[in-house]
Structures are given as structure tokens and as C-alpha cells.
mmCIF file of C-alpha atoms and ligand atoms in Angstrom:
data_model
loop_
_atom_site.group_PDB
_atom_site.id
_atom_site.type_symbol
_atom_site.label_atom_id
_atom_site.label_comp_id
_atom_site.label_asym_id
_atom_site.label_seq_id
_atom_site.Cartn_x
_atom_site.Cartn_y
_atom_site.Cartn_z
ATOM 1 C CA MET G 456 7.548 -3.613 26.627
ATOM 2 C CA ALA G 457 5.332 -0.672 25.564
ATOM 3 C CA THR G 458 5.046 -0.454 21.794
ATOM 4 C CA LYS G 459 5.897 2.756 19.961
ATOM 5 C CA MET G 460 4.097 4.351 17.014
ATOM 6 C CA TRP G 461 6.147 5.419 14.013
ATOM 7 C CA LEU G 462 4.978 7.631 11.159
ATOM 8 C CA ILE G 463 6.843 7.441 7.852
ATOM 9 C CA ILE G 464 6.110 10.195 5.351
ATOM 10 C CA PRO G 465 7.280 9.475 1.779
ATOM 11 C CA ALA G 466 8.233 12.954 0.484
ATOM 12 C CA ALA G 467 11.080 12.165 -1.924
ATOM 13 C CA GLY G 468 9.073 12.200 -5.149
ATOM 14 C CA VAL G 469 9.773 14.661 -7.986
ATOM 15 C CA GLY G 470 6.117 15.116 -8.994
ATOM 16 C CA SER G 471 6.692 14.550 -12.721
ATOM 17 C CA ARG G 472 2.956 14.252 -13.487
ATOM 18 C CA MET G 473 2.377 17.704 -11.955
ATOM 19 C CA GLN G 474 4.680 19.321 -14.535
ATOM 20 C CA ALA G 475 5.577 22.139 -12.120
ATOM 21 C CA ASP G 476 8.797 24.085 -11.532
ATOM 22 C CA ARG G 477 9.364 22.203 -8.241
ATOM 23 C CA SER G 478 8.364 18.959 -6.556
ATOM 24 C CA LYS G 479 4.609 19.117 -5.976
ATOM 25 C CA GLN G 480 4.931 18.888 -2.167
ATOM 26 C CA TYR G 481 6.319 22.441 -2.293
ATOM 27 C CA LEU G 482 3.492 23.944 -4.354
ATOM 28 C CA LEU G 483 1.249 26.315 -2.385
ATOM 29 C CA LEU G 484 -2.259 25.622 -1.135
ATOM 30 C CA ASN G 485 -3.911 28.692 0.450
ATOM 31 C CA GLY G 486 -0.462 30.292 0.628
ATOM 32 C CA ARG G 487 1.361 27.394 2.362
ATOM 33 C CA PRO G 488 3.359 24.510 0.877
ATOM 34 C CA ILE G 489 1.504 21.219 0.586
ATOM 35 C CA ILE G 490 4.077 19.580 2.882
ATOM 36 C CA GLU G 491 3.210 21.981 5.728
ATOM 37 C CA HIS G 492 -0.497 21.200 5.479
ATOM 38 C CA THR G 493 0.242 17.457 5.575
ATOM 39 C CA LEU G 494 2.668 17.652 8.527
ATOM 40 C CA GLU G 495 0.246 19.866 10.460
ATOM 41 C CA ARG G 496 -2.599 17.365 10.140
ATOM 42 C CA LEU G 497 -0.389 14.403 10.998
ATOM 43 C CA ALA G 498 0.839 16.215 14.120
ATOM 44 C CA ILE G 499 -2.754 16.935 15.194
ATOM 45 C CA ALA G 500 -3.728 13.273 14.785
ATOM 46 C CA LEU G 501 -0.536 11.603 16.032
ATOM 47 C CA PRO G 502 1.395 14.019 18.292
ATOM 48 C CA TYR G 503 3.005 11.090 20.155
ATOM 49 C CA ALA G 504 4.264 9.303 17.018
ATOM 50 C CA GLU G 505 7.923 9.382 15.963
ATOM 51 C CA PHE G 506 7.983 11.071 12.542
ATOM 52 C CA VAL G 507 10.369 9.947 9.790
ATOM 53 C CA ILE G 508 10.341 11.982 6.570
ATOM 54 C CA CYS G 509 11.854 10.526 3.400
ATOM 55 C CA LEU G 510 13.459 13.320 1.351
ATOM 56 C CA ASN G 511 15.144 13.655 -2.013
ATOM 57 C CA PRO G 512 18.831 14.318 -1.216
ATOM 58 C CA GLU G 513 18.694 17.123 -3.824
ATOM 59 C CA ASP G 514 15.659 18.772 -2.175
ATOM 60 C CA PRO G 515 16.499 22.499 -1.726
ATOM 61 C CA TYR G 516 13.171 23.509 -0.151
ATOM 62 C CA TRP G 517 12.953 21.302 2.961
ATOM 63 C CA PRO G 518 15.128 23.545 5.225
ATOM 64 C CA SER G 519 12.560 26.375 4.820
ATOM 65 C CA VAL G 520 9.530 24.259 5.734
ATOM 66 C CA GLN G 521 7.762 25.200 8.968
ATOM 67 C CA ARG G 522 7.685 22.066 11.156
ATOM 68 C CA PRO G 523 4.861 21.401 13.630
ATOM 69 C CA GLU G 524 5.961 22.121 17.205
ATOM 70 C CA GLY G 525 6.574 19.364 19.705
ATOM 71 C CA ILE G 526 7.058 16.410 17.357
ATOM 72 C CA THR G 527 10.109 14.165 16.976
ATOM 73 C CA LEU G 528 11.175 14.287 13.334
ATOM 74 C CA ARG G 529 13.941 12.247 11.725
ATOM 75 C CA GLU G 530 15.073 12.736 8.110
ATOM 76 C CA VAL G 531 16.124 9.926 5.750
ATOM 77 C CA SER G 532 17.051 9.864 2.070
ATOM 78 C CA GLY G 533 14.348 8.540 -0.236
ATOM 79 C CA GLY G 534 14.899 5.789 -2.782
ATOM 80 C CA LYS G 535 14.190 5.180 -6.461
ATOM 81 C CA GLU G 536 10.510 4.408 -5.956
ATOM 82 C CA ARG G 537 8.048 5.161 -3.161
ATOM 83 C CA ALA G 538 8.464 1.638 -1.686
ATOM 84 C CA ASP G 539 12.258 2.098 -1.591
ATOM 85 C CA SER G 540 11.798 5.357 0.304
ATOM 86 C CA VAL G 541 9.548 3.674 2.865
ATOM 87 C CA LEU G 542 12.034 0.804 3.275
ATOM 88 C CA ASN G 543 14.812 3.361 3.873
ATOM 89 C CA GLY G 544 12.673 4.823 6.633
ATOM 90 C CA LEU G 545 12.195 1.391 8.209
ATOM 91 C CA LYS G 546 15.952 0.712 8.019
ATOM 92 C CA MET G 547 16.660 3.993 9.803
ATOM 93 C CA ILE G 548 14.473 3.116 12.801
ATOM 94 C CA ALA G 549 15.285 -0.626 12.865
ATOM 95 C CA SER G 550 17.637 -0.337 15.845
ATOM 96 C CA GLN G 551 14.973 1.452 17.914
ATOM 97 C CA ALA G 552 11.778 -0.250 16.745
ATOM 98 C CA SER G 553 10.230 -3.436 18.115
ATOM 99 C CA GLU G 554 8.627 -6.058 15.881
ATOM 100 C CA ASP G 555 5.143 -5.179 17.127
ATOM 101 C CA ASP G 556 5.480 -1.385 16.942
ATOM 102 C CA TRP G 557 2.848 0.170 14.707
ATOM 103 C CA VAL G 558 4.139 1.960 11.613
ATOM 104 C CA LEU G 559 1.859 4.344 9.717
ATOM 105 C CA VAL G 560 2.827 5.522 6.237
ATOM 106 C CA HIS G 561 1.223 8.647 4.754
ATOM 107 C CA ASP G 562 1.944 10.297 1.416
ATOM 108 C CA VAL G 563 3.115 13.900 1.771
ATOM 109 C CA ALA G 564 1.019 14.466 -1.374
ATOM 110 C CA ARG G 565 -2.202 13.887 0.585
ATOM 111 C CA PRO G 566 -2.567 17.232 2.457
ATOM 112 C CA CYS G 567 -6.352 17.088 2.954
ATOM 113 C CA VAL G 568 -6.368 14.012 5.164
ATOM 114 C CA ARG G 569 -8.691 14.494 8.141
ATOM 115 C CA PRO G 570 -7.067 13.909 11.532
ATOM 116 C CA SER G 571 -10.328 12.175 12.524
ATOM 117 C CA ASP G 572 -9.865 9.657 9.688
ATOM 118 C CA ILE G 573 -6.363 8.903 10.983
ATOM 119 C CA THR G 574 -7.655 8.326 14.506
ATOM 120 C CA ASP G 575 -10.445 6.146 13.073
ATOM 121 C CA LEU G 576 -7.770 4.051 11.320
ATOM 122 C CA VAL G 577 -5.702 3.689 14.514
ATOM 123 C CA MET G 578 -8.747 2.819 16.645
ATOM 124 C CA GLY G 579 -10.172 0.493 14.015
ATOM 125 C CA LEU G 580 -6.947 -1.527 13.797
ATOM 126 C CA ASN G 581 -5.928 -1.397 17.445
ATOM 127 C CA ASP G 582 -6.787 -5.066 17.988
ATOM 128 C CA SER G 583 -5.648 -6.162 14.550
ATOM 129 C CA ASP G 584 -2.595 -8.342 14.124
ATOM 130 C CA ILE G 585 -2.133 -7.564 10.430
ATOM 131 C CA GLY G 586 -3.048 -3.873 10.067
ATOM 132 C CA GLY G 587 -4.796 -2.098 7.238
ATOM 133 C CA ILE G 588 -5.424 1.044 5.259
ATOM 134 C CA LEU G 589 -7.743 3.972 4.794
ATOM 135 C CA ALA G 590 -9.724 3.349 1.634
ATOM 136 C CA LEU G 591 -12.731 4.542 -0.346
ATOM 137 C CA PRO G 592 -15.381 2.381 -2.031
ATOM 138 C CA VAL G 593 -15.514 2.950 -5.788
ATOM 139 C CA ALA G 594 -18.643 4.899 -6.764
ATOM 140 C CA ASP G 595 -18.257 5.047 -10.552
ATOM 141 C CA THR G 596 -18.600 2.341 -13.165
ATOM 142 C CA MET G 597 -15.029 1.187 -13.880
ATOM 143 C CA LYS G 598 -13.720 0.505 -17.365
ATOM 144 C CA ARG G 599 -10.538 -1.153 -18.636
ATOM 145 C CA SER G 600 -9.201 0.164 -21.934
ATOM 146 C CA HIS G 601 -7.635 -1.252 -25.035
ATOM 147 C CA PRO G 602 -4.288 0.343 -26.055
ATOM 148 C CA ASP G 603 -6.207 2.513 -28.578
ATOM 149 C CA GLY G 604 -8.302 4.018 -25.762
ATOM 150 C CA SER G 605 -11.475 2.120 -26.556
ATOM 151 C CA ILE G 606 -13.268 0.189 -23.835
ATOM 152 C CA SER G 607 -12.164 -3.420 -23.484
ATOM 153 C CA GLU G 608 -14.401 -4.290 -20.524
ATOM 154 C CA THR G 609 -16.434 -3.000 -17.618
ATOM 155 C CA VAL G 610 -14.728 -4.022 -14.373
ATOM 156 C CA ASP G 611 -17.097 -5.279 -11.672
ATOM 157 C CA ARG G 612 -16.946 -2.568 -9.009
ATOM 158 C CA THR G 613 -18.499 -4.721 -6.289
ATOM 159 C CA ALA G 614 -16.081 -4.686 -3.348
ATOM 160 C CA LEU G 615 -13.683 -2.417 -5.308
ATOM 161 C CA TRP G 616 -11.914 0.289 -3.286
ATOM 162 C CA HIS G 617 -9.475 3.138 -3.818
ATOM 163 C CA ALA G 618 -6.448 2.639 -1.544
ATOM 164 C CA LEU G 619 -5.628 5.803 0.396
ATOM 165 C CA THR G 620 -3.086 6.579 3.123
ATOM 166 C CA PRO G 621 -2.224 6.373 5.989
ATOM 167 C CA GLN G 622 -1.583 2.660 5.867
ATOM 168 C CA MET G 623 -0.761 0.984 9.178
ATOM 169 C CA PHE G 624 1.203 -2.214 9.804
ATOM 170 C CA ARG G 625 3.434 -3.830 12.430
ATOM 171 C CA PHE G 626 7.107 -2.878 12.006
ATOM 172 C CA GLY G 627 8.524 -6.420 11.699
ATOM 173 C CA ARG G 628 6.024 -7.665 9.135
ATOM 174 C CA LEU G 629 6.120 -4.486 7.047
ATOM 175 C CA TYR G 630 9.921 -4.545 6.981
ATOM 176 C CA GLN G 631 9.942 -8.208 5.914
ATOM 177 C CA ALA G 632 7.235 -7.689 3.267
ATOM 178 C CA LEU G 633 8.920 -4.681 1.667
ATOM 179 C CA GLU G 634 12.465 -6.102 1.803
ATOM 180 C CA GLU G 635 11.503 -9.534 0.424
ATOM 181 C CA GLY G 636 8.903 -8.222 -2.024
ATOM 182 C CA LEU G 637 11.223 -5.636 -3.560
ATOM 183 C CA ALA G 638 14.061 -8.168 -3.738
ATOM 184 C CA ALA G 639 11.731 -10.575 -5.561
ATOM 185 C CA GLY G 640 10.753 -7.874 -8.071
ATOM 186 C CA ALA G 641 7.122 -7.725 -6.887
ATOM 187 C CA THR G 642 5.051 -4.705 -7.955
ATOM 188 C CA ILE G 643 4.608 -2.747 -4.732
ATOM 189 C CA THR G 644 2.769 0.573 -5.060
ATOM 190 C CA ASP G 645 1.526 0.751 -1.465
ATOM 191 C CA GLU G 646 2.375 -0.959 1.857
ATOM 192 C CA ALA G 647 -0.724 -3.174 1.683
ATOM 193 C CA SER G 648 0.407 -4.699 -1.628
ATOM 194 C CA ALA G 649 3.618 -5.810 0.071
ATOM 195 C CA LEU G 650 1.652 -7.503 2.877
ATOM 196 C CA GLU G 651 -0.651 -9.079 0.265
ATOM 197 C CA TRP G 652 2.461 -10.382 -1.544
ATOM 198 C CA LEU G 653 3.350 -12.146 1.709
ATOM 199 C CA GLY G 654 -0.139 -13.639 1.716
ATOM 200 C CA PHE G 655 -1.874 -11.428 4.296
ATOM 201 C CA CYS G 656 -5.272 -9.695 3.943
ATOM 202 C CA PRO G 657 -5.053 -6.188 5.438
ATOM 203 C CA GLN G 658 -8.214 -4.476 6.676
ATOM 204 C CA LEU G 659 -10.002 -1.703 4.764
ATOM 205 C CA ILE G 660 -11.131 1.258 6.888
ATOM 206 C CA ALA G 661 -13.438 3.698 5.060
ATOM 207 C CA GLY G 662 -12.120 7.247 4.859
ATOM 208 C CA HIS G 663 -13.355 10.440 3.185
ATOM 209 C CA ARG G 664 -13.153 11.199 -0.522
ATOM 210 C CA ASP G 665 -11.452 14.558 0.147
ATOM 211 C CA ASN G 666 -8.266 12.662 1.110
ATOM 212 C CA ILE G 667 -6.988 13.102 -2.436
ATOM 213 C CA LYS G 668 -3.445 12.557 -3.618
ATOM 214 C CA VAL G 669 -2.272 15.713 -5.403
ATOM 215 C CA THR G 670 -0.927 14.183 -8.609
ATOM 216 C CA HIS G 671 -2.019 16.184 -11.676
ATOM 217 C CA PRO G 672 -2.271 19.989 -12.133
ATOM 218 C CA ASP G 673 -6.053 20.140 -11.701
ATOM 219 C CA ASP G 674 -5.782 18.378 -8.325
ATOM 220 C CA LEU G 675 -4.406 21.592 -6.786
ATOM 221 C CA ALA G 676 -7.733 23.424 -7.072
ATOM 222 C CA PHE G 677 -9.589 20.482 -5.535
ATOM 223 C CA ALA G 678 -7.130 20.279 -2.644
ATOM 224 C CA GLU G 679 -7.430 24.033 -1.997
ATOM 225 C CA LEU G 680 -11.226 23.753 -2.027
ATOM 226 C CA PHE G 681 -11.227 20.800 0.379
ATOM 227 C CA ILE G 682 -8.872 22.506 2.820
ATOM 228 C CA ARG G 683 -10.977 25.697 2.806
ATOM 229 C CA ALA G 684 -14.190 23.706 3.287
ATOM 230 C CA GLN G 685 -12.670 21.756 6.175
ATOM 231 C CA GLN G 686 -11.470 24.964 7.825
ATOM 232 C CA GLU G 687 -14.918 26.554 7.444
ATOM 233 C CA GLN G 688 -16.576 23.462 8.905
ATOM 234 C CA SER G 689 -14.138 23.484 11.807
ATOM 235 C CA GLU G 690 -14.942 27.158 12.514
ATOM 236 C CA ALA G 691 -18.662 26.407 12.290
ATOM 237 C CA ASP G 692 -18.274 23.490 14.697
ATOM 238 C CA LYS G 693 -16.444 25.747 17.157
ATOM 239 C CA THR G 694 -19.121 28.463 17.028
ATOM 240 C CA GLY G 695 -21.939 25.909 16.894
ATOM 241 C CA SER G 696 -23.394 27.534 13.760
ATOM 242 C CA ALA G 697 -24.852 25.280 11.083
ATOM 243 C CA LEU G 698 -23.220 25.801 7.700
HETATM 244 N N1 CTP Q 1481 10.885 7.693 -4.949
HETATM 245 C C1 CTP Q 1481 9.789 8.200 -4.364
HETATM 246 C C2 CTP Q 1481 8.590 8.445 -5.107
HETATM 247 C C3 CTP Q 1481 7.484 8.978 -4.460
HETATM 248 N N2 CTP Q 1481 7.574 9.255 -3.131
HETATM 249 C C4 CTP Q 1481 6.427 9.825 -2.431
HETATM 250 O O1 CTP Q 1481 5.338 8.919 -2.526
HETATM 251 C C5 CTP Q 1481 4.106 9.659 -2.538
HETATM 252 C C6 CTP Q 1481 3.181 9.200 -3.657
HETATM 253 O O2 CTP Q 1481 3.910 9.232 -4.852
HETATM 254 P P1 CTP Q 1481 3.456 10.078 -6.152
HETATM 255 O O3 CTP Q 1481 2.122 10.724 -5.960
HETATM 256 O O4 CTP Q 1481 3.664 9.216 -7.334
HETATM 257 O O5 CTP Q 1481 4.540 11.251 -6.118
HETATM 258 P P2 CTP Q 1481 5.679 11.497 -7.200
HETATM 259 O O6 CTP Q 1481 6.461 10.262 -7.396
HETATM 260 O O7 CTP Q 1481 6.388 12.740 -6.748
HETATM 261 O O8 CTP Q 1481 4.816 11.851 -8.499
HETATM 262 P P3 CTP Q 1481 5.143 11.375 -10.001
HETATM 263 O O9 CTP Q 1481 4.873 9.885 -10.015
HETATM 264 O O10 CTP Q 1481 4.122 12.176 -10.796
HETATM 265 O O11 CTP Q 1481 6.565 11.744 -10.289
HETATM 266 C C7 CTP Q 1481 4.464 11.129 -2.672
HETATM 267 O O12 CTP Q 1481 4.234 11.756 -1.421
HETATM 268 C C8 CTP Q 1481 5.934 11.119 -3.053
HETATM 269 O O13 CTP Q 1481 6.640 12.247 -2.526
HETATM 270 C C9 CTP Q 1481 8.753 9.015 -2.396
HETATM 271 O O14 CTP Q 1481 8.821 9.301 -1.195
HETATM 272 N N3 CTP Q 1481 9.826 8.481 -3.025
HETATM 273 C C1 LIG Q 1482 0.114 4.760 -1.822
HETATM 274 C C2 LIG Q 1482 -0.976 5.271 -2.725
HETATM 275 O O1 LIG Q 1482 -1.215 6.646 -2.465
HETATM 276 C C3 LIG Q 1482 -2.242 4.499 -2.471
HETATM 277 O O2 LIG Q 1482 -3.226 4.853 -3.433
HETATM 278 C C4 LIG Q 1482 -0.603 5.136 -4.213
HETATM 279 O O3 LIG Q 1482 -0.369 3.775 -4.521
HETATM 280 C C5 LIG Q 1482 0.644 5.936 -4.540
HETATM 281 O O4 LIG Q 1482 0.855 5.766 -5.949
HETATM 282 P P1 LIG Q 1482 1.939 6.668 -6.658
HETATM 283 O O5 LIG Q 1482 1.908 6.312 -8.097
HETATM 284 O O6 LIG Q 1482 3.237 6.354 -5.978
HETATM 285 O O7 LIG Q 1482 1.467 8.072 -6.430
#
């Protein structure tokens, strides 16, 4: 039976660290809400995927969001934490998904993701049984702190990566990992950590460092800059002019 591709977009967060007057996914970048930038890029990369967006039931802004044309988009209520929201998305599609269907999960708060990175992830994992994630090798020296803010140790950065999204796993295994891991009280901050809790070793696929998660107020300016730079590069590529 042909497998399907599902795309779950956790968008039920309240953005407390952003300290804004609304959830951060509705703050504007270049005049458009973050959520529209994210959906637009996901639709470019994965037009054939079945989209599932996890929303806060109290979200007053979603009805006004411009959706990409031509995609299938289901809505589901988010949960207490990000992992709960993703599990709600999996529960919604359970009756229509097969065990081996691919499920990608991408934070709505990552609007600068390059469609080419998403296609690299899909191609890079096509023959994988486990799945994997977009990630970025750490380039700085990493420190761990004492409670008073002083340095307790330098953490060896060899083979240390930043986990990004999308993350891509088979439906059956992701569902099992999240359901059992959350029930067991495991700390699950991304889909890969749930698979690791089950004992699997997901693949790391290198992405670009402009795939930032908009989390704190100063991230907005970086995201705006990255989106403008990507648009300028895209125009330059079209006209063949070197930037
Ligand atoms: N219960 C939750 C919490 C978070 N998210 C989503 O998970 C992604 C990453 O979470 P984060 O950056 O932490 O977003 P918030 O939880 O909104 O931010 P904060 O922790 O500052 O409140 C975001 O796209 C957010 O909308 C979600 O769908 N459901
Ligand atoms: C999933 C994630 O974006 C990978 O880095 C990250 O774990 C989300 O963390 P958050 O605290 O829920 O933003």
C-alpha cells in the first residue's frame, strides 16, 4: 500500500519567553505573521503532504491567517507541552495513517526554514527505517554553569549538535515513543528524544543556521534579516546575477 506523508505543525504555544501581546507565531516578519511564512515554506517543500496544525483552543488569530493554496490542512487542539500537541496530532490521523507512513514535525516558530533543507531531510532519510532530524553542528565552545552563573565546566563540543526541525519518523514508532515516553514521565522536548527513549538512534542531517526558532524578542530581527536575505538570493538566482 502506498505510504502517505504527514506534516504536523506544533503551533499551540503561548510564546511566554517572547513577552509579546500575542503568541509569537502571530508577530509580524516583513509585514506577515510568522505562521504564514512557515506554512508557505512547508507548502513549497511538501505540497503533497497532509498538514495537521496543532492550535491553542483559545487562539483568536488563526481564522485570519492566509493558508497556502492547494494543501490539505486539518486542525487539532494542542496539549500542555509541545510533545502533547504532537501526540494529539498523531491521534487525530491514527485512523487514516499506516505504521510506515512518514510523519514530519516542524515548529511553527521556525519561519526561516529553507524548503531545500526539508527536501534534503526527506531524501536523506528515504531509505532509513528509523528517521532523523535536521540539525546543526555546534560551532562555539560550550559551557555548563553553576547556579550562581559561574562556569562549572567546558562541555566537549565534539559531535555536539543543535537539534532543529523538521524531524521525520515513521508514524507507528513515533506514536509509540511519544505515548509510552510521556506516560513514563520521560523528558521529551523533541520527537528524536522520544525515539531515543525507546532506544533508537535517529539520523542527523545537517541544515542551515538560519533555521532559527523565534523564541526571545531579539530573535525577531534575526528572522526578518534571514527571510530578506533568502528572498534576495532567490531573486538573484532567478536573474542569474551574483550577489
Ligand atoms: N503546548 C505547546 C507548546 C509549544 N508548542 C509549539 O512548539 C514549538 C516550539 O515551542 P516553543 O518555542 O517553546 O514555543 P512556546 O511554547 O510558545 O514558547 P515559550 O516556551 O516561550 O512559551 C512552537 O512552534 C510552539 O507553538 C505547541 O504546539 N504546544
Ligand atoms: C523541537 C526543538 O525546536 C528542537 O530544538 C526544541 O526542542 C523546542 O524546544 P521548546 O522549548 O519547546 O521551544
